[in-house]
Coordinates of C-alpha atoms and ligand atoms in Angstrom, one line a residue:
M1 CA -30.3 14.9 23.9
T2 CA -27.2 13.6 22.1
E3 CA -24.9 16.3 22.2
T4 CA -23.3 17.5 18.8
V5 CA -19.9 18.6 18.3
R6 CA -19.4 20.7 15.1
T7 CA -16.4 21.1 13.2
R8 CA -14.6 21.5 9.5
V9 CA -13.1 18.1 9.6
A10 CA -13.7 15.1 12.0
I11 CA -10.6 12.8 12.0
V12 CA -11.3 9.3 13.5
G13 CA -7.9 7.9 15.1
A14 CA -4.7 9.5 16.8
G15 CA -2.0 7.6 15.3
P16 CA 0.6 9.2 13.1
A17 CA -1.9 9.8 9.9
G18 CA -4.6 11.3 12.1
L19 CA -2.3 13.7 14.5
L20 CA -0.4 14.7 11.4
L21 CA -3.3 15.6 9.3
S22 CA -4.7 17.6 12.0
H23 CA -1.5 19.5 12.5
L24 CA -1.0 20.4 8.9
L25 CA -4.8 21.1 8.4
A26 CA -4.5 23.7 11.6
A27 CA -1.4 25.3 9.7
A28 CA -3.8 26.2 7.1
G29 CA -6.2 27.6 9.3
I30 CA -8.6 24.5 8.9
E31 CA -10.0 23.2 12.4
S32 CA -10.5 19.6 13.2
V33 CA -11.5 17.0 16.2
V34 CA -9.5 14.2 16.7
I35 CA -11.0 11.1 18.6
D36 CA -9.0 7.7 19.3
Q37 CA -10.4 5.0 21.5
R38 CA -7.2 4.6 23.1
T39 CA -5.8 6.4 26.1
R40 CA -2.8 9.0 25.3
D41 CA -0.5 6.5 27.5
E42 CA -1.4 3.6 25.4
I43 CA -0.9 5.7 22.1
E44 CA 2.7 6.6 23.3
S45 CA 3.9 3.3 24.6
T46 CA 2.8 1.0 22.0
I47 CA 5.9 -0.5 20.2
R48 CA 5.9 -0.2 16.4
A49 CA 8.6 0.4 13.7
G50 CA 11.4 2.8 13.7
I51 CA 12.7 3.8 10.4
L52 CA 11.6 7.2 8.9
E53 CA 12.1 7.9 5.3
H54 CA 14.0 11.1 4.3
G55 CA 10.7 13.0 3.2
T56 CA 8.7 11.7 6.5
V57 CA 11.6 13.6 8.5
D58 CA 11.4 16.6 6.2
V59 CA 7.6 16.9 6.9
L60 CA 8.0 16.3 10.6
T61 CA 10.7 18.8 11.0
S62 CA 9.5 21.6 8.2
S63 CA 5.8 21.7 9.6
G64 CA 7.3 22.1 13.6
A65 CA 5.9 18.7 14.7
S66 CA 8.9 17.2 15.9
D67 CA 12.5 18.6 16.5
R68 CA 13.6 15.5 18.3
V69 CA 13.9 13.1 15.7
L70 CA 17.0 15.4 14.5
T71 CA 18.4 15.2 18.0
V72 CA 17.2 11.9 19.9
G73 CA 16.9 9.8 16.4
H74 CA 19.8 8.5 14.6
R75 CA 20.7 9.0 10.7
H76 CA 21.4 6.0 9.0
D77 CA 23.1 6.4 5.7
G78 CA 22.7 2.7 4.5
I79 CA 21.5 -0.9 5.4
E80 CA 23.3 -4.3 5.1
L81 CA 21.6 -7.2 3.2
R82 CA 23.4 -10.3 4.5
F83 CA 22.7 -13.8 3.0
E84 CA 25.2 -17.1 2.9
G85 CA 26.8 -15.4 5.7
Q86 CA 28.2 -12.3 4.0
G87 CA 27.2 -8.8 4.3
H88 CA 26.5 -6.5 1.5
R89 CA 26.1 -2.7 2.2
I90 CA 23.6 -0.5 0.5
D91 CA 24.9 3.0 0.8
F92 CA 22.1 5.2 0.6
P93 CA 23.5 8.9 0.2
S94 CA 25.9 7.8 -3.1
L95 CA 23.1 5.9 -4.6
T96 CA 20.0 8.5 -4.1
G97 CA 21.5 11.5 -2.1
R98 CA 19.1 10.6 0.7
N99 CA 18.9 8.6 3.9
V100 CA 16.7 7.6 6.8
W101 CA 16.3 8.0 10.2
L102 CA 15.9 5.4 13.1
Y103 CA 13.2 7.2 15.4
P104 CA 10.5 4.9 16.8
Q105 CA 6.9 5.6 16.0
H106 CA 5.8 6.3 19.5
E107 CA 8.3 8.9 19.8
V108 CA 6.8 10.4 16.8
L109 CA 3.6 10.2 18.5
K110 CA 4.7 11.8 21.7
D111 CA 6.0 15.0 19.6
L112 CA 3.1 15.1 17.7
I113 CA 0.4 14.7 20.6
A114 CA 2.5 17.6 22.6
A115 CA 2.2 19.6 19.2
R116 CA -1.3 19.5 18.7
L117 CA -2.0 19.9 22.4
A118 CA 0.2 23.0 22.7
G119 CA -1.8 24.2 19.3
G120 CA -4.9 24.1 21.1
Q121 CA -6.2 20.9 19.2
D122 CA -9.8 19.3 20.3
L123 CA -8.2 16.1 20.7
R124 CA -10.1 13.4 22.7
F125 CA -8.9 10.0 24.0
G126 CA -10.7 6.9 25.1
V127 CA -13.4 7.9 22.7
T128 CA -14.7 5.0 20.3
A129 CA -16.3 5.7 17.1
L130 CA -19.1 3.5 16.4
R131 CA -19.9 4.6 12.7
V132 CA -19.6 7.2 10.0
E133 CA -22.7 8.1 8.0
G134 CA -23.6 10.6 5.4
A135 CA -20.5 10.5 3.3
N136 CA -23.0 11.4 0.2
T137 CA -24.0 14.4 2.0
D138 CA -22.7 17.8 2.8
R139 CA -22.3 17.2 6.3
P140 CA -21.1 13.4 7.2
R141 CA -21.2 12.2 10.7
V142 CA -19.2 10.5 13.4
F143 CA -21.5 8.4 15.7
A144 CA -19.1 8.2 19.0
E145 CA -19.0 7.1 22.5
D146 CA -17.0 8.9 25.2
A147 CA -15.1 7.2 28.1
E148 CA -17.9 6.9 30.3
G149 CA -20.1 5.7 27.6
K150 CA -21.8 8.7 26.6
A151 CA -23.0 8.9 23.1
F152 CA -22.1 11.8 20.8
E153 CA -22.0 13.0 17.1
I154 CA -19.4 14.8 15.4
D155 CA -20.9 16.8 12.4
A156 CA -18.3 17.9 9.6
E157 CA -17.8 19.0 6.5
F158 CA -15.5 16.1 5.8
V159 CA -14.4 12.8 7.8
V160 CA -11.4 11.0 7.7
G161 CA -10.6 7.3 8.5
A162 CA -7.3 7.4 10.3
D163 CA -8.2 4.6 12.5
G164 CA -5.8 1.8 11.5
S165 CA -6.3 -1.7 10.4
R166 CA -9.5 -2.3 12.3
S167 CA -11.2 1.0 10.9
V168 CA -14.9 1.9 11.8
A169 CA -14.7 4.4 9.1
R170 CA -14.0 1.9 6.3
A171 CA -17.3 0.5 6.1
A172 CA -18.5 4.1 5.1
V173 CA -16.1 4.2 2.3
T174 CA -16.1 0.6 0.9
G175 CA -19.7 -0.7 2.1
S176 CA -18.2 -2.9 4.2
S177 CA -15.4 -3.4 7.0
T178 CA -13.2 -5.7 5.3
G179 CA -13.6 -5.0 1.6
G180 CA -10.0 -4.8 0.0
Y181 CA -7.3 -6.8 -1.7
F182 CA -5.6 -9.3 0.6
R183 CA -2.6 -11.4 1.1
E184 CA -1.6 -13.4 3.9
Y185 CA 2.0 -14.7 4.8
P186 CA 3.0 -18.1 6.1
F187 CA 5.5 -16.4 8.6
A188 CA 5.6 -13.6 11.4
W189 CA 8.2 -11.8 13.4
F190 CA 9.1 -12.4 16.8
G191 CA 10.3 -9.3 18.1
I192 CA 12.2 -8.3 21.1
L193 CA 13.6 -5.2 23.0
C194 CA 16.7 -6.0 25.0
E195 CA 19.1 -4.0 27.2
A196 CA 22.4 -4.3 25.3
P197 CA 24.8 -2.3 23.2
P198 CA 24.2 -2.3 19.4
S199 CA 25.4 -5.4 17.7
S200 CA 26.0 -3.4 14.3
E201 CA 26.2 0.3 13.8
E202 CA 23.3 0.0 10.7
L203 CA 20.6 -2.5 10.4
I204 CA 21.3 -5.8 9.1
Y205 CA 18.6 -7.7 7.1
S206 CA 19.8 -11.4 7.0
N207 CA 18.6 -14.0 4.9
S208 CA 19.8 -17.7 6.2
A209 CA 18.8 -21.1 5.6
E210 CA 17.1 -21.0 9.0
G211 CA 15.0 -17.8 8.1
F212 CA 15.1 -14.0 8.4
A213 CA 16.5 -11.9 11.0
L214 CA 16.4 -8.2 11.5
I215 CA 19.1 -6.5 13.8
S216 CA 17.7 -3.1 14.5
Q217 CA 18.7 -0.8 17.0
R218 CA 16.8 1.8 19.3
S219 CA 19.5 3.4 21.5
A220 CA 23.2 2.9 23.0
T221 CA 21.8 0.9 25.5
V222 CA 18.4 -0.8 24.1
Q223 CA 18.5 -2.8 20.8
R224 CA 15.3 -4.1 18.7
M225 CA 15.7 -7.4 17.0
Y226 CA 13.2 -9.6 15.1
F227 CA 13.5 -13.4 13.6
Q228 CA 11.1 -15.2 11.6
C229 CA 9.0 -17.4 13.3
D230 CA 5.5 -19.4 12.8
P231 CA 2.1 -17.2 12.8
E232 CA 0.9 -19.0 15.6
A233 CA 4.0 -18.9 17.7
D234 CA 3.4 -18.0 21.4
P235 CA 5.8 -15.2 22.4
E236 CA 6.0 -16.3 25.8
A237 CA 6.9 -20.1 25.0
L238 CA 10.7 -19.5 24.4
S239 CA 13.5 -18.9 27.1
E240 CA 15.6 -16.0 26.6
E241 CA 18.6 -18.4 25.6
E242 CA 16.3 -20.0 23.0
I243 CA 15.6 -16.6 21.6
W244 CA 19.1 -15.7 21.6
E245 CA 19.9 -19.3 20.0
Q246 CA 17.4 -18.3 17.3
L247 CA 18.4 -14.9 16.7
Q248 CA 22.2 -15.8 16.3
I249 CA 21.7 -19.0 13.9
R250 CA 20.1 -16.4 11.8
V251 CA 23.0 -13.8 11.7
P252 CA 25.8 -16.1 10.8
G253 CA 28.8 -13.7 10.6
T254 CA 28.1 -11.2 13.6
T255 CA 28.3 -12.0 17.2
L256 CA 25.3 -10.3 18.7
Q257 CA 25.7 -8.4 21.9
Q258 CA 23.1 -10.3 24.4
G259 CA 21.5 -8.7 27.2
P260 CA 18.2 -8.9 29.2
I261 CA 14.9 -9.3 27.1
F262 CA 12.2 -6.7 28.5
Q263 CA 9.8 -7.2 25.6
R264 CA 8.6 -9.7 23.3
D265 CA 5.9 -9.9 20.6
V266 CA 4.9 -11.9 17.4
L267 CA 3.9 -9.4 14.8
R268 CA 1.5 -11.2 12.1
F269 CA 2.1 -10.3 8.5
R270 CA -0.6 -9.0 6.2
S271 CA -0.8 -6.9 2.9
F272 CA -4.0 -5.1 2.5
V273 CA -5.7 -2.6 0.2
A274 CA -9.1 -1.2 0.6
H275 CA -11.1 -1.4 -2.7
E276 CA -12.3 2.2 -2.3
L277 CA -10.2 5.0 -0.5
R278 CA -12.9 7.6 -0.8
A279 CA -16.6 7.8 -0.9
G280 CA -17.9 11.3 -1.1
R281 CA -17.1 13.5 1.8
V282 CA -15.2 10.4 3.9
A283 CA -11.8 9.3 2.9
L284 CA -9.5 6.7 4.2
V285 CA -5.5 7.3 5.4
G286 CA -2.7 5.0 6.7
D287 CA -3.5 1.5 7.8
A288 CA -7.2 2.0 7.5
A289 CA -6.8 2.3 3.9
H290 CA -3.7 -0.3 3.7
T291 CA -1.4 -2.6 5.7
V292 CA 2.0 -3.7 4.6
P293 CA 4.3 -6.4 5.9
P294 CA 6.6 -4.9 8.2
T295 CA 10.2 -5.8 6.2
G296 CA 11.5 -2.3 4.9
A297 CA 9.3 -0.5 7.5
K298 CA 7.0 1.3 5.0
G299 CA 3.8 1.6 7.2
M300 CA 4.0 4.9 9.1
N301 CA 5.7 6.3 5.8
L302 CA 3.0 5.5 3.4
A303 CA 0.4 7.0 5.9
V304 CA 2.5 10.2 5.9
A305 CA 2.5 10.1 2.0
D306 CA -1.4 9.7 2.1
V307 CA -2.0 12.5 4.8
L308 CA 0.2 14.8 2.2
L309 CA -2.1 14.1 -0.4
L310 CA -5.2 14.2 1.7
E311 CA -4.1 17.3 3.3
R312 CA -3.6 19.4 -0.2
A313 CA -6.9 18.3 -1.3
L314 CA -9.0 19.2 2.0
R315 CA -7.4 22.6 1.6
A316 CA -8.3 23.2 -2.1
L317 CA -11.8 21.8 -1.2
L318 CA -12.6 23.5 2.0
L319 CA -10.7 26.9 1.5
E320 CA -11.5 27.2 -2.4
N321 CA -14.4 24.7 -3.1
D322 CA -12.3 23.2 -5.7
E323 CA -13.1 19.5 -5.8
R324 CA -10.4 18.3 -8.5
L325 CA -7.8 17.3 -5.9
I326 CA -10.2 15.2 -3.6
D327 CA -11.6 13.5 -6.8
G328 CA -8.4 12.3 -7.9
Y329 CA -6.9 11.5 -4.3
A330 CA -7.6 7.9 -4.4
E331 CA -6.2 7.5 -7.7
T332 CA -2.9 9.6 -7.0
A333 CA -2.4 7.9 -3.5
L334 CA -2.8 4.5 -4.8
Q335 CA 0.2 4.7 -7.3
R336 CA 2.4 4.8 -4.2
I337 CA 0.6 2.4 -2.1
W338 CA 1.0 -0.1 -4.7
K339 CA 4.5 0.7 -5.3
A340 CA 5.0 0.1 -1.2
Q341 CA 3.0 -3.0 -1.4
H342 CA 5.2 -4.3 -4.1
F343 CA 8.2 -3.0 -2.2
S344 CA 7.3 -4.5 1.2
W345 CA 6.3 -7.9 -0.5
W346 CA 9.4 -7.9 -2.4
M347 CA 11.8 -7.4 0.4
T348 CA 9.6 -9.9 2.4
S349 CA 9.7 -12.7 -0.3
M350 CA 13.5 -12.0 -0.8
L351 CA 14.5 -12.5 2.6
H352 CA 12.1 -14.6 4.4
V353 CA 12.2 -18.6 3.9
A354 CA 8.8 -20.0 3.5
P355 CA 7.9 -23.3 5.2
D356 CA 7.3 -25.1 1.9
A357 CA 10.6 -23.6 0.2
S358 CA 12.5 -26.2 -2.1
D359 CA 16.2 -26.2 -2.7
F360 CA 15.1 -24.6 -6.1
D361 CA 13.3 -21.9 -3.8
R362 CA 16.2 -21.2 -2.0
L363 CA 19.0 -21.1 -4.6
R364 CA 16.9 -18.7 -6.9
Q365 CA 16.5 -16.3 -3.7
V366 CA 20.1 -16.3 -3.2
G367 CA 20.4 -15.5 -7.0
E368 CA 18.0 -12.6 -6.5
L369 CA 19.8 -11.2 -3.5
R370 CA 23.1 -11.6 -5.6
S371 CA 21.6 -9.8 -8.5
V372 CA 20.5 -6.9 -6.2
V373 CA 23.6 -6.4 -4.5
E374 CA 26.1 -7.1 -7.2
S375 CA 24.7 -4.4 -9.4
E376 CA 24.4 -0.5 -8.8
A377 CA 21.1 -0.6 -10.4
G378 CA 19.9 -3.2 -8.4
R379 CA 21.2 -1.3 -5.1
T380 CA 19.7 2.0 -6.5
Y381 CA 16.3 0.4 -6.9
L382 CA 16.3 -0.7 -3.4
A383 CA 18.0 2.5 -1.8
E384 CA 15.4 4.6 -3.7
A385 CA 12.3 2.7 -2.4
Y386 CA 13.9 2.6 1.1
T387 CA 14.5 6.1 1.6
G388 CA 11.3 7.0 0.0
W389 CA 10.1 8.2 -3.3
P390 CA 9.5 11.9 -3.7
L391 CA 6.4 13.1 -1.6
A392 CA 3.6 15.6 -2.4
S393 CA 4.9 18.8 -0.5
A394 CA 3.4 20.0 2.4
G395 CA 1.6 23.3 1.9
H396 CA 3.3 25.5 4.6
Ligands
LIG1 C1 12.4 -1.6 12.3 C2 11.2 -2.3 11.6 C3 11.1 -2.8 10.3 O1 10.1 -3.3 9.8 C4 12.2 -2.5 9.6 O2 12.1 -2.9 8.2 C5 13.3 -1.6 10.0 C6 13.4 -1.4 11.3 C7 12.4 -1.4 13.8 O3 11.4 -1.7 14.4 O4 13.4 -0.9 14.0

């Protein structure tokens, strides 16, 4: 006999989207079961981006999911755009009244997992979702396999696919695991973590003839940096000296503080939006619904925005039997998703050098950067998007 677990909401994926959703649902008195293929340790140690929008921080703190973001994280009041060797600061508070926080995604995940377990959440690691069925019934189901390979089912009133870019739940919504709008990019990021003091107090997004680099931070002693590379690059092929050389030539005007590199990876770029975000009683959030290229760090923030909308819609549906918000979920979420897609694409295309860029393209790009930094309207446009457009308010 296959075991069947009954719950109100089955959430596939214990990333930021799935965990935050379970947290907000629990606060509204709605029980859920969260499953993830990965172990807790894998989830808590995978290196991802580090910038949280103003509204993301508000949600994490006001919902009681994380206080550490304010104590361990660092508030950033601006970024620098650098081109032709000159830095141009974009000051967020004076332009938008908002700021962002540097607090790595895996720290958010540690906080969310701790908060959920303290709250008695049914949270199962090492569980593989095989498929989701019954979107157009009152009891959709997740068919899964636990860490020992034993099959079980989750029978719920609603199923949420928060299972990332290789989502299994997506097929139940779009009819195929790949159905969506795509864009590929002819470059990637070579990312490092190193032991060194910060090279700059704020993030530097640098455009240079040699390509893009991003100087980010993690702490007083650990730094995160990226430089544009070929998507096929082998992260192990460069020596530490060659990595520093590649980084340094892309950030003219700043002498980078070097130190031992203890982590390296190549991040591929992709823009994707699923053709559908909901079918009946199954909905997608976060990377299962969309992926953005990393420039501008919108990925996790966009997942949080989806979750706020879906949580509100599920409260109306499951507590008041009101279907209006769930019927409007996809349309409302897609407005922000496409704005974030545009912003991520725009930051990417404005700052990177395409392999086939002509002199015209290069000079036009500098003209574009200049038109942003020399205009208060231009700086404000960037700052509004970077710090995050207003969010649906959480219901607590
Ligand atoms: C980081 C990553 C980003 O994609 C970004 O735009 C800013 C910061 C980071 O990992 O620190």
